[in-house]
Amino acid sequence: MMLRATKYAYRSSRKRTAPLWLSSLPQVDWLLLILVVGLTSVGGLMIRSTELHETSVDWWQHWLFGGLGVAIALFLARFRYENLIQWHWITYAITNISLIAVIAIGVAANGAQSWIEIAGFNIQPSEFAKVGLIITLAALLHQKDAHTIPSVLRILGVTAVPWVLIMLQPDLGTGLVFGAITLGMLYWANMSPGWLILMVSPIVSAILFNVLFPGWIVWAILMGLVAWFTLPLRFVSTILAMAMNFGAGKLSGIFWGLLKDYQKDRLTLFLEPEKNPLGGGYQLIQSRIAIGSGELWGRGLFEGTQTQLNFIPEQHTDFIFSAVGEEFGFIGAIAVLVAFWLICFRLVVIACQANDNFGSLLAIGMLSMIAFQVIVNICMTVGLAPITGIPLPWLSYGRSALLTNFIALGLVESVANYRPKKRF
């Protein structure tokens, strides 16, 4: 009897200690992790395809840093995310200091000074700043939500400092991502939808003024009505909202005149790239040809003519989706979109099941960051949005961007890991 008891005790002990590395990850969202790893693997294949006839090692570096990212994500998932609340101002300070360092000693490339060279590697602090902003805003909104105007103004003020530093590089793409993160987190933190519309309205007014003049006037009047029903001091707020939108339209015309021709082309050529088929419109034209030539099932891995003949400049970064469309066709492109949809769905589930508002906001911050980048990047490659230099998460080559996304994933997996346990 003693022997049998000892035998069972040994079995019980072995059962507990065998999966030791899993014992601290009882509620990690494995589907989310698997989807991300799958996209990273496909990304390496696509990067290899775009550089098949070159001596580049970008594809295996993508996998190498992807493996490092998985390790970082699982490491972060083990630790309680709540501890970050007390460090959010330090995180914010480090974020801004790194962005100042870029301006002071950064390396310039492709018209922007966005990198710092460390040990032979170019590090892009603006990518890591996305996570720093998410942590800071989540902590502040956890303390006080966005149902009051002073709280919203506080968040906008905190966001403005790193945003200005990024725009000084200049890095328009990352600046837009900062805006998406901030608006998404404010909405989740109980900001009035009307206020959200009013915040975005000057951009819409600027576009309508130059594209559809009567629509600009109607839009400004509608924003006055939104202000009347959602803001205090109705009469004053209505006048200010309408003045802001009328002013945005007028100023857009002035600023447009100050832009150089190549800057104007970058913002408008997506509407009609054939105007400059050998210049600013060339990359988009070739991208659309590649995606269209993939048809239903694609030409096959390493068989895409546009991709293999290098018709698309820098395809391994911002235009990686065109390689997916050409070599895997409509089915492959839809599979990638479904994978991103599932990732976003899992992030919403984690946000809804989080133990507290801080964890919920971390998940929504990552959701806003990923969803915005996916939408803009894919629209960019098919000609539905201007070329802004926003990469496709986990698929595009970019070591800093890849590690940033995995760090954000690790924080969200920590939220999932420490959510209330299910009871049956």
Short mmCIF file of C-alpha atoms in Angstrom, two decimals:
data_model
loop_
_atom_site.label_atom_id
_atom_site.label_comp_id
_atom_site.label_asym_id
_atom_site.label_seq_id
_atom_site.Cartn_x
_atom_site.Cartn_y
_atom_site.Cartn_z
CA MET A 1 0.00 0.00 0.00
CA MET A 2 2.84 2.38 0.81
CA LEU A 3 4.50 1.56 -2.50
CA ARG A 4 1.30 2.25 -4.41
CA ALA A 5 0.84 5.57 -2.63
CA THR A 6 4.40 6.57 -3.47
CA LYS A 7 3.86 5.57 -7.11
CA TYR A 8 0.74 7.72 -7.41
CA ALA A 9 2.46 10.62 -5.65
CA TYR A 10 5.28 10.43 -8.19
CA ARG A 11 2.82 10.42 -11.08
CA SER A 12 0.99 13.41 -9.65
CA SER A 13 4.22 15.30 -9.16
CA ARG A 14 5.37 14.49 -12.70
CA LYS A 15 2.05 15.68 -14.09
CA ARG A 16 2.44 19.04 -12.37
CA THR A 17 6.07 19.67 -13.20
CA ALA A 18 6.32 18.35 -16.80
CA PRO A 19 4.67 21.38 -18.47
CA LEU A 20 6.48 23.77 -16.13
CA TRP A 21 6.74 26.57 -18.70
CA LEU A 22 2.95 26.35 -19.22
CA SER A 23 2.05 26.45 -15.54
CA SER A 24 2.36 30.24 -15.46
CA LEU A 25 0.29 30.66 -18.65
CA PRO A 26 -3.04 29.06 -17.73
CA GLN A 27 -5.31 31.39 -19.74
CA VAL A 28 -3.14 32.66 -22.57
CA ASP A 29 -5.10 33.08 -25.80
CA TRP A 30 -3.38 30.41 -27.87
CA LEU A 31 -5.51 31.04 -30.95
CA LEU A 32 -4.33 34.66 -31.01
CA LEU A 33 -0.70 33.56 -30.68
CA ILE A 34 -1.04 30.88 -33.37
CA LEU A 35 -2.60 33.34 -35.82
CA VAL A 36 0.24 35.81 -35.28
CA VAL A 37 2.91 33.13 -35.66
CA GLY A 38 1.20 31.93 -38.83
CA LEU A 39 1.20 35.42 -40.35
CA THR A 40 4.85 35.90 -39.40
CA SER A 41 5.75 32.61 -41.10
CA VAL A 42 3.88 33.61 -44.26
CA GLY A 43 5.59 36.99 -44.10
CA GLY A 44 9.01 35.32 -44.22
CA LEU A 45 7.97 33.30 -47.29
CA MET A 46 6.69 36.39 -49.07
CA ILE A 47 9.83 38.37 -48.28
CA ARG A 48 11.89 35.46 -49.62
CA SER A 49 9.80 35.50 -52.79
CA THR A 50 10.31 39.24 -53.37
CA GLU A 51 14.09 38.82 -53.00
CA LEU A 52 14.50 35.37 -54.54
CA HIS A 53 17.10 36.46 -57.08
CA GLU A 54 19.03 38.63 -54.63
CA THR A 55 21.57 37.81 -51.93
CA SER A 56 19.44 39.43 -49.25
CA VAL A 57 18.92 37.71 -45.89
CA ASP A 58 15.85 39.73 -44.94
CA TRP A 59 13.57 36.68 -45.03
CA TRP A 60 15.41 34.65 -42.42
CA GLN A 61 16.00 37.77 -40.32
CA HIS A 62 12.22 38.20 -40.36
CA TRP A 63 11.81 34.68 -38.99
CA LEU A 64 14.68 35.15 -36.53
CA PHE A 65 13.21 38.32 -35.07
CA GLY A 66 9.77 36.70 -35.22
CA GLY A 67 11.05 33.84 -33.05
CA LEU A 68 12.57 36.40 -30.68
CA GLY A 69 9.23 38.22 -30.66
CA VAL A 70 7.35 35.04 -29.70
CA ALA A 71 9.77 34.50 -26.81
CA ILE A 72 9.29 38.10 -25.67
CA ALA A 73 5.49 37.80 -25.91
CA LEU A 74 5.41 34.61 -23.82
CA PHE A 75 7.83 36.15 -21.32
CA LEU A 76 5.67 39.25 -20.91
CA ALA A 77 2.50 37.14 -20.65
CA ARG A 78 3.85 35.58 -17.44
CA PHE A 79 4.01 38.90 -15.57
CA ARG A 80 1.10 40.87 -14.23
CA TYR A 81 0.35 43.75 -16.55
CA GLU A 82 -1.07 45.87 -13.68
CA ASN A 83 2.48 46.61 -12.52
CA LEU A 84 2.89 48.87 -15.54
CA ILE A 85 0.44 51.40 -14.09
CA GLN A 86 2.98 52.73 -11.59
CA TRP A 87 5.61 53.01 -14.34
CA HIS A 88 3.53 54.78 -16.98
CA TRP A 89 5.15 58.20 -16.57
CA ILE A 90 8.61 56.64 -16.79
CA THR A 91 7.47 54.80 -19.92
CA TYR A 92 6.20 58.09 -21.31
CA ALA A 93 9.49 59.85 -20.54
CA ILE A 94 11.56 57.09 -22.17
CA THR A 95 9.31 57.27 -25.23
CA ASN A 96 9.83 61.00 -25.67
CA ILE A 97 13.57 60.88 -24.93
CA SER A 98 14.04 58.22 -27.60
CA LEU A 99 12.15 60.35 -30.13
CA ILE A 100 14.27 63.40 -29.26
CA ALA A 101 17.39 61.27 -29.71
CA VAL A 102 16.22 60.41 -33.24
CA ILE A 103 16.02 64.09 -34.13
CA ALA A 104 19.43 64.76 -32.59
CA ILE A 105 21.53 61.80 -33.75
CA GLY A 106 19.21 59.80 -36.00
CA VAL A 107 20.01 58.23 -39.35
CA ALA A 108 18.16 59.60 -42.38
CA ALA A 109 16.68 57.30 -45.04
CA ASN A 110 13.91 57.70 -47.65
CA GLY A 111 13.42 61.36 -46.77
CA ALA A 112 12.90 60.79 -43.03
CA GLN A 113 15.19 60.77 -40.02
CA SER A 114 13.54 57.94 -38.09
CA TRP A 115 16.33 55.52 -37.14
CA ILE A 116 19.12 55.25 -34.59
CA GLU A 117 22.06 52.97 -35.33
CA ILE A 118 22.93 50.66 -32.43
CA ALA A 119 25.51 47.87 -32.77
CA GLY A 120 25.11 47.85 -36.53
CA PHE A 121 21.31 47.67 -36.43
CA ASN A 122 18.94 50.49 -37.33
CA ILE A 123 16.37 50.85 -34.55
CA GLN A 124 13.19 52.84 -35.18
CA PRO A 125 12.05 54.35 -31.84
CA SER A 126 8.80 55.64 -33.33
CA GLU A 127 7.63 52.03 -33.64
CA PHE A 128 8.26 51.26 -29.97
CA ALA A 129 6.66 54.61 -29.12
CA LYS A 130 3.32 53.12 -30.17
CA VAL A 131 3.45 50.68 -27.25
CA GLY A 132 4.69 53.42 -24.93
CA LEU A 133 1.70 55.56 -25.88
CA ILE A 134 -0.73 52.67 -25.38
CA ILE A 135 0.61 51.99 -21.87
CA THR A 136 0.50 55.68 -20.91
CA LEU A 137 -3.01 56.33 -22.20
CA ALA A 138 -4.33 53.08 -20.69
CA ALA A 139 -2.98 54.07 -17.26
CA LEU A 140 -4.42 57.60 -17.45
CA LEU A 141 -7.83 56.46 -18.71
CA HIS A 142 -7.85 53.72 -16.07
CA GLN A 143 -7.55 56.44 -13.44
CA LYS A 144 -10.11 58.74 -15.03
CA ASP A 145 -12.22 57.87 -18.06
CA ALA A 146 -13.04 60.16 -20.99
CA HIS A 147 -16.61 61.17 -20.21
CA THR A 148 -15.58 64.77 -19.42
CA ILE A 149 -13.97 67.38 -21.69
CA PRO A 150 -11.04 68.10 -19.28
CA SER A 151 -10.19 64.37 -19.27
CA VAL A 152 -10.23 64.25 -23.08
CA LEU A 153 -8.06 67.38 -23.32
CA ARG A 154 -5.61 65.81 -20.88
CA ILE A 155 -5.25 62.75 -23.11
CA LEU A 156 -4.85 64.87 -26.23
CA GLY A 157 -2.16 66.93 -24.51
CA VAL A 158 -0.23 63.82 -23.49
CA THR A 159 -0.46 62.43 -27.03
CA ALA A 160 0.56 65.71 -28.65
CA VAL A 161 4.17 65.67 -27.36
CA PRO A 162 5.34 62.38 -28.97
CA TRP A 163 3.13 63.05 -31.99
CA VAL A 164 4.88 66.36 -32.69
CA LEU A 165 8.30 64.71 -32.25
CA ILE A 166 7.33 62.04 -34.78
CA MET A 167 6.01 64.55 -37.29
CA LEU A 168 9.30 66.46 -37.06
CA GLN A 169 11.17 63.41 -38.43
CA PRO A 170 8.82 63.51 -40.51
CA ASP A 171 6.91 60.21 -40.26
CA LEU A 172 3.33 60.72 -41.44
CA GLY A 173 2.41 57.03 -41.26
CA THR A 174 3.31 56.64 -37.58
CA GLY A 175 1.65 59.97 -36.81
CA LEU A 176 -1.60 58.64 -38.28
CA VAL A 177 -1.27 55.44 -36.23
CA PHE A 178 -0.88 57.57 -33.08
CA GLY A 179 -4.14 59.30 -33.95
CA ALA A 180 -5.94 55.97 -34.47
CA ILE A 181 -4.65 54.60 -31.14
CA THR A 182 -5.75 57.72 -29.27
CA LEU A 183 -9.24 57.87 -30.80
CA GLY A 184 -9.83 54.15 -30.31
CA MET A 185 -8.85 54.24 -26.65
CA LEU A 186 -10.85 57.42 -25.98
CA TYR A 187 -13.95 55.83 -27.46
CA TRP A 188 -13.50 52.71 -25.33
CA ALA A 189 -13.05 54.93 -22.26
CA ASN A 190 -16.60 56.30 -22.58
CA MET A 191 -15.97 59.37 -24.72
CA SER A 192 -19.13 60.59 -26.42
CA PRO A 193 -19.35 59.42 -30.07
CA GLY A 194 -20.33 62.98 -30.95
CA TRP A 195 -17.05 64.29 -29.56
CA LEU A 196 -15.20 61.66 -31.58
CA ILE A 197 -16.91 62.89 -34.76
CA LEU A 198 -16.07 66.50 -33.91
CA MET A 199 -12.41 65.62 -33.39
CA VAL A 200 -12.17 64.00 -36.82
CA SER A 201 -14.38 66.57 -38.56
CA PRO A 202 -11.63 69.12 -39.48
CA ILE A 203 -9.86 66.45 -41.58
CA VAL A 204 -13.11 65.67 -43.38
CA SER A 205 -13.70 69.39 -43.94
CA ALA A 206 -10.23 69.82 -45.42
CA ILE A 207 -10.88 67.00 -47.90
CA LEU A 208 -14.39 68.13 -48.83
CA PHE A 209 -13.23 71.72 -49.41
CA ASN A 210 -10.89 70.54 -52.16
CA VAL A 211 -13.04 67.72 -53.55
CA LEU A 212 -16.73 68.58 -53.06
CA PHE A 213 -17.29 72.23 -52.14
CA PRO A 214 -21.07 72.06 -51.45
CA GLY A 215 -20.47 69.00 -49.31
CA TRP A 216 -18.01 71.01 -47.22
CA ILE A 217 -20.69 73.58 -46.34
CA VAL A 218 -23.25 70.88 -45.47
CA TRP A 219 -20.67 69.04 -43.35
CA ALA A 220 -19.79 72.18 -41.36
CA ILE A 221 -23.48 72.78 -40.62
CA LEU A 222 -23.93 69.14 -39.53
CA MET A 223 -20.97 69.49 -37.16
CA GLY A 224 -22.69 72.49 -35.64
CA LEU A 225 -25.72 70.31 -34.94
CA VAL A 226 -23.54 67.60 -33.41
CA ALA A 227 -21.96 70.18 -31.11
CA TRP A 228 -25.42 71.50 -30.15
CA PHE A 229 -26.59 68.08 -28.94
CA THR A 230 -23.34 66.80 -27.35
CA LEU A 231 -21.37 69.73 -25.89
CA PRO A 232 -22.10 72.09 -22.98
CA LEU A 233 -22.74 75.80 -23.66
CA ARG A 234 -24.70 74.83 -26.74
CA PHE A 235 -24.74 78.16 -28.56
CA VAL A 236 -21.02 78.86 -28.10
CA SER A 237 -20.05 75.25 -28.86
CA THR A 238 -22.10 75.23 -32.06
CA ILE A 239 -20.50 78.43 -33.33
CA LEU A 240 -17.01 77.16 -32.48
CA ALA A 241 -17.60 73.78 -34.15
CA MET A 242 -18.82 75.38 -37.36
CA ALA A 243 -16.00 77.94 -37.33
CA MET A 244 -13.45 75.17 -36.80
CA ASN A 245 -14.72 73.23 -39.81
CA PHE A 246 -15.02 76.29 -42.04
CA GLY A 247 -11.52 77.32 -40.96
CA ALA A 248 -10.11 73.84 -41.62
CA GLY A 249 -11.42 73.96 -45.17
CA LYS A 250 -9.95 77.39 -45.85
CA LEU A 251 -6.60 76.55 -44.26
CA SER A 252 -6.35 73.34 -46.26
CA GLY A 253 -6.30 75.41 -49.43
CA ILE A 254 -3.47 77.55 -48.06
CA PHE A 255 -1.40 74.60 -46.85
CA TRP A 256 -1.99 72.78 -50.12
CA GLY A 257 -0.36 75.66 -51.94
CA LEU A 258 2.70 75.40 -49.68
CA LEU A 259 3.30 71.73 -50.50
CA LYS A 260 5.87 70.74 -53.10
CA ASP A 261 4.74 68.95 -56.24
CA TYR A 262 6.05 65.52 -55.17
CA GLN A 263 4.23 65.87 -51.85
CA LYS A 264 0.98 66.68 -53.64
CA ASP A 265 1.50 63.71 -55.93
CA ARG A 266 1.98 61.37 -53.00
CA LEU A 267 -1.38 62.42 -51.55
CA THR A 268 -3.41 62.44 -54.78
CA LEU A 269 -1.85 60.06 -57.30
CA PHE A 270 -3.64 57.07 -55.80
CA LEU A 271 -6.83 58.48 -57.36
CA GLU A 272 -5.33 58.43 -60.85
CA PRO A 273 -1.79 56.95 -60.87
CA GLU A 274 -1.81 56.88 -64.69
CA LYS A 275 -1.07 60.62 -64.64
CA ASN A 276 2.53 59.78 -63.77
CA PRO A 277 3.01 56.12 -64.71
CA LEU A 278 6.82 56.23 -64.60
CA GLY A 279 7.06 58.40 -61.49
CA GLY A 280 4.88 58.65 -58.41
CA GLY A 281 2.19 56.36 -59.80
CA TYR A 282 4.52 53.57 -60.91
CA GLN A 283 4.58 51.59 -57.66
CA LEU A 284 0.80 51.59 -57.28
CA ILE A 285 0.19 50.64 -60.91
CA GLN A 286 2.54 47.66 -60.65
CA SER A 287 1.00 46.63 -57.32
CA ARG A 288 -2.50 46.55 -58.81
CA ILE A 289 -1.25 44.58 -61.81
CA ALA A 290 0.37 42.04 -59.48
CA ILE A 291 -2.73 41.59 -57.33
CA GLY A 292 -5.02 41.35 -60.36
CA SER A 293 -2.81 38.82 -62.13
CA GLY A 294 -3.14 36.43 -59.19
CA GLU A 295 -6.79 35.81 -60.12
CA LEU A 296 -8.52 33.16 -57.96
CA TRP A 297 -5.76 30.77 -56.84
CA GLY A 298 -2.63 32.74 -57.65
CA ARG A 299 0.39 31.98 -59.79
CA GLY A 300 2.06 29.89 -57.10
CA LEU A 301 4.83 30.51 -54.57
CA PHE A 302 7.93 32.03 -56.22
CA GLU A 303 6.05 32.11 -59.56
CA GLY A 304 4.68 35.67 -59.64
CA THR A 305 6.02 37.56 -62.63
CA GLN A 306 5.66 41.05 -61.18
CA THR A 307 7.24 39.90 -57.94
CA GLN A 308 10.10 37.85 -59.39
CA LEU A 309 11.02 40.49 -61.98
CA ASN A 310 11.14 43.20 -59.27
CA PHE A 311 8.58 45.48 -60.91
CA ILE A 312 7.43 46.75 -57.50
CA PRO A 313 10.05 48.81 -55.60
CA GLU A 314 10.47 47.96 -51.88
CA GLN A 315 7.86 45.24 -52.20
CA HIS A 316 9.15 43.35 -49.14
CA THR A 317 8.10 46.20 -46.84
CA ASP A 318 4.98 48.28 -47.41
CA PHE A 319 3.77 46.41 -50.53
CA ILE A 320 4.12 42.82 -49.31
CA PHE A 321 0.36 42.29 -49.76
CA SER A 322 0.80 42.58 -53.53
CA ALA A 323 3.08 39.52 -53.42
CA VAL A 324 0.41 37.63 -51.46
CA GLY A 325 -2.25 38.59 -54.00
CA GLU A 326 -0.14 37.62 -57.01
CA GLU A 327 1.23 34.30 -55.77
CA PHE A 328 -1.74 33.07 -53.68
CA GLY A 329 -4.55 34.84 -55.53
CA PHE A 330 -7.92 35.95 -54.22
CA ILE A 331 -8.14 32.92 -51.92
CA GLY A 332 -4.78 33.68 -50.30
CA ALA A 333 -5.61 37.37 -49.90
CA ILE A 334 -8.94 36.52 -48.28
CA ALA A 335 -7.19 34.03 -45.96
CA VAL A 336 -4.86 36.79 -44.78
CA LEU A 337 -7.81 39.14 -44.22
CA VAL A 338 -9.68 36.45 -42.26
CA ALA A 339 -6.60 35.89 -40.09
CA PHE A 340 -6.44 39.61 -39.28
CA TRP A 341 -10.18 39.65 -38.59
CA LEU A 342 -9.80 36.78 -36.13
CA ILE A 343 -6.91 38.58 -34.43
CA CYS A 344 -9.04 41.69 -34.01
CA PHE A 345 -11.95 39.59 -32.77
CA ARG A 346 -9.78 37.90 -30.13
CA LEU A 347 -8.50 41.32 -29.00
CA VAL A 348 -12.08 42.50 -28.49
CA VAL A 349 -12.88 39.33 -26.52
CA ILE A 350 -9.85 39.86 -24.28
CA ALA A 351 -10.80 43.52 -23.77
CA CYS A 352 -14.32 42.52 -22.72
CA GLN A 353 -13.09 39.80 -20.35
CA ALA A 354 -10.23 41.79 -18.78
CA ASN A 355 -9.89 41.99 -15.03
CA ASP A 356 -9.88 45.81 -15.00
CA ASN A 357 -10.10 48.89 -17.21
CA PHE A 358 -6.32 49.12 -17.60
CA GLY A 359 -6.10 45.67 -19.14
CA SER A 360 -9.15 46.30 -21.31
CA LEU A 361 -7.62 49.52 -22.62
CA LEU A 362 -4.31 47.80 -23.40
CA ALA A 363 -6.16 45.34 -25.62
CA ILE A 364 -8.14 48.11 -27.34
CA GLY A 365 -4.95 50.10 -27.88
CA MET A 366 -3.39 47.16 -29.69
CA LEU A 367 -6.62 46.58 -31.63
CA SER A 368 -6.66 50.21 -32.81
CA MET A 369 -2.99 50.02 -33.82
CA ILE A 370 -3.26 46.73 -35.73
CA ALA A 371 -6.66 47.34 -37.37
CA PHE A 372 -5.70 50.80 -38.62
CA GLN A 373 -2.40 49.60 -40.09
CA VAL A 374 -4.04 46.64 -41.82
CA ILE A 375 -6.82 48.74 -43.35
CA VAL A 376 -4.55 51.54 -44.55
CA ASN A 377 -1.80 49.23 -45.86
CA ILE A 378 -4.13 47.00 -47.87
CA CYS A 379 -6.11 49.97 -49.20
CA MET A 380 -2.78 51.53 -50.17
CA THR A 381 -1.70 48.52 -52.23
CA VAL A 382 -4.97 48.39 -54.21
CA GLY A 383 -5.25 52.14 -54.80
CA LEU A 384 -7.89 53.10 -52.23
CA ALA A 385 -5.58 55.21 -50.03
CA PRO A 386 -2.45 57.35 -50.44
CA ILE A 387 0.96 55.72 -49.99
CA THR A 388 1.86 56.59 -46.40
CA GLY A 389 4.59 54.11 -45.50
CA ILE A 390 2.52 52.07 -43.05
CA PRO A 391 3.66 48.39 -42.92
CA LEU A 392 1.39 45.35 -42.81
CA PRO A 393 1.70 43.87 -39.29
CA TRP A 394 3.73 40.63 -39.05
CA LEU A 395 3.97 40.34 -42.85
CA SER A 396 6.05 43.34 -43.90
CA TYR A 397 9.79 43.33 -43.31
CA GLY A 398 10.85 45.64 -40.52
CA ARG A 399 12.59 44.47 -37.36
CA SER A 400 11.45 47.33 -35.12
CA ALA A 401 7.84 47.08 -36.30
CA LEU A 402 7.83 43.30 -35.87
CA LEU A 403 9.20 43.42 -32.32
CA THR A 404 6.79 46.25 -31.44
CA ASN A 405 3.81 44.15 -32.50
CA PHE A 406 5.06 41.17 -30.48
CA ILE A 407 5.63 43.33 -27.40
CA ALA A 408 2.06 44.61 -27.69
CA LEU A 409 0.92 41.01 -28.14
CA GLY A 410 2.77 39.99 -24.98
CA LEU A 411 1.04 42.70 -22.95
CA VAL A 412 -2.37 41.65 -24.25
CA GLU A 413 -1.59 37.98 -23.57
CA SER A 414 -0.79 39.01 -20.00
CA VAL A 415 -4.25 40.61 -19.81
CA ALA A 416 -5.74 37.34 -21.06
CA ASN A 417 -3.59 35.27 -18.71
CA TYR A 418 -4.76 37.13 -15.61
CA ARG A 419 -8.41 37.64 -16.50
CA PRO A 420 -11.01 36.12 -14.13
CA LYS A 421 -10.89 32.33 -14.34
CA LYS A 422 -13.84 30.55 -15.91
CA ARG A 423 -15.99 28.52 -13.55
CA PHE A 424 -18.16 25.63 -14.58
#
